[in-house]
Coordinates of C-alpha atoms in Angstrom, one line a residue:
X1 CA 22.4 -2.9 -3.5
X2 CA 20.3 -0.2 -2.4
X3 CA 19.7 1.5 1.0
X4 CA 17.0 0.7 3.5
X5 CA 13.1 1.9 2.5
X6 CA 12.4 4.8 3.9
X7 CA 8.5 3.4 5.4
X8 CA 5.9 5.6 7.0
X9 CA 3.7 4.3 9.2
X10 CA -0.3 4.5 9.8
X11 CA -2.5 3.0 12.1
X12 CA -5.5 2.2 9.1
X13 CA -6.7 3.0 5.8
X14 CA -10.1 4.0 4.8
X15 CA -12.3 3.9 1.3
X16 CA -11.8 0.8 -1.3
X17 CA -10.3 2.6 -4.2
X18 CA -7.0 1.6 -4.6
X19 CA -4.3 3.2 -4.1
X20 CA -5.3 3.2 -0.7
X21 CA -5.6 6.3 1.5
X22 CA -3.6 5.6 4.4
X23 CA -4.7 7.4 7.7
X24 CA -3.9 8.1 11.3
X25 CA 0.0 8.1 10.8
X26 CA 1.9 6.8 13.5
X27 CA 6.0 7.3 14.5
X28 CA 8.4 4.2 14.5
X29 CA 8.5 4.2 18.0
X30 CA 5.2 3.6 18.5
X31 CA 5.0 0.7 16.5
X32 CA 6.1 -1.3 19.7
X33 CA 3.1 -1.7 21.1
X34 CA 0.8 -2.6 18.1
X35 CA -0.4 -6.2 16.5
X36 CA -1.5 -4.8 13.2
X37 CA -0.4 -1.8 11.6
X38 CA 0.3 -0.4 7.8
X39 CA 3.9 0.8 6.2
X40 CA 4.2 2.7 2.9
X41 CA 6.8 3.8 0.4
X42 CA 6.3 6.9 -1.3
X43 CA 7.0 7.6 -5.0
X44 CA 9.8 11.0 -6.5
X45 CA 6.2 12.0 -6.4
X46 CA 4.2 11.7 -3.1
X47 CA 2.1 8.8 -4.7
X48 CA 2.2 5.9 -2.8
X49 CA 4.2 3.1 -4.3
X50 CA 3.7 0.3 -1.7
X51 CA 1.9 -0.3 0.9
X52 CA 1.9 -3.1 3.4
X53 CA -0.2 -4.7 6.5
X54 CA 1.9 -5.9 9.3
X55 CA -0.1 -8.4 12.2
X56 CA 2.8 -9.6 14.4
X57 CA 5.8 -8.3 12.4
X58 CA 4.6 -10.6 9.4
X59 CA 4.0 -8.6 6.0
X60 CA -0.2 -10.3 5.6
X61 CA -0.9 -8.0 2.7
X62 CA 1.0 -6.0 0.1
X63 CA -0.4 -3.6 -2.8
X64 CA 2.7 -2.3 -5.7
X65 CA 1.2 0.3 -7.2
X66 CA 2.2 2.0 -11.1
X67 CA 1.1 5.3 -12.4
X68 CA 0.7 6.7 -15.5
X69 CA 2.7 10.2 -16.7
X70 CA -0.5 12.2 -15.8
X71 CA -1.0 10.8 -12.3
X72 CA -3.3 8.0 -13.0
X73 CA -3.4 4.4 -11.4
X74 CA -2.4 2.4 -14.5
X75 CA -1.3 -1.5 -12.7
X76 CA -2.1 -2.6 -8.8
X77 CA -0.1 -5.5 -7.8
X78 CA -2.3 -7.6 -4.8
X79 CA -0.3 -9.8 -2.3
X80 CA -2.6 -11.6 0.2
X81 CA -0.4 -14.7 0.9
X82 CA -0.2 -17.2 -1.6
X83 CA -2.8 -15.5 -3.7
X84 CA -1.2 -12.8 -6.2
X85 CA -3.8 -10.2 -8.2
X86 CA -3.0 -8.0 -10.7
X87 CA -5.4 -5.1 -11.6
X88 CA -5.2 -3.0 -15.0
X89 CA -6.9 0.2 -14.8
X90 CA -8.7 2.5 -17.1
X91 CA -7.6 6.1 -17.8
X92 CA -9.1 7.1 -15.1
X93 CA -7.5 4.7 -12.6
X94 CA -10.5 2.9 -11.9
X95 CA -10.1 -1.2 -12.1
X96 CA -11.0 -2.7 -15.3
X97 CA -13.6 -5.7 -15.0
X98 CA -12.8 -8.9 -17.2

């Protein structure tokens, strides 16, 4: 059984490219006083590994995130409720269109 995550918090993201760049950090005890907010787990690496969006307490979207050896975005893992998307990318970590 492991330990508890050790989340850091942020306010928003910006940009579309995935991972996503999580911005305007915020401290646990200021999460009291929001509706909507982001938490991340970090990889051995600094790269995020997940990321999730919070509104009332209830996780409403989650990204799982994979990287290659060299650093690259090789798998995204898309939670929006019910709906589950997986994205392959290209070398270069970029999403690869079917």
């Amino acid at each position: 059984m492991s330990g508890p995550k050790d989340y850091k918090y942020f306010l928003t993201y910006s940009g579309v490219r995935m991972p996503l760049k999580l911005v305007e950090p915020l401290g646990p005890d200021e999460l009291g006083n929001r509706n909507t907010y982001f938490r991340a787990t970090y990889d051995a690496d600094g790269r995020v590994a997940t990321c999730e969006k919070l509104v009332y307490g209830e996780v409403e979207l989650s990204h799982v995130y994979a990287y290659r050896d060299d650093g690259t975005l090789s798998h995204a893992r898309i939670e929006l409720g019910d709906e589950v998307t997986d994205v392959d990318c290209d070398a270069r970590g970029a999403p690869i269109r079917c």
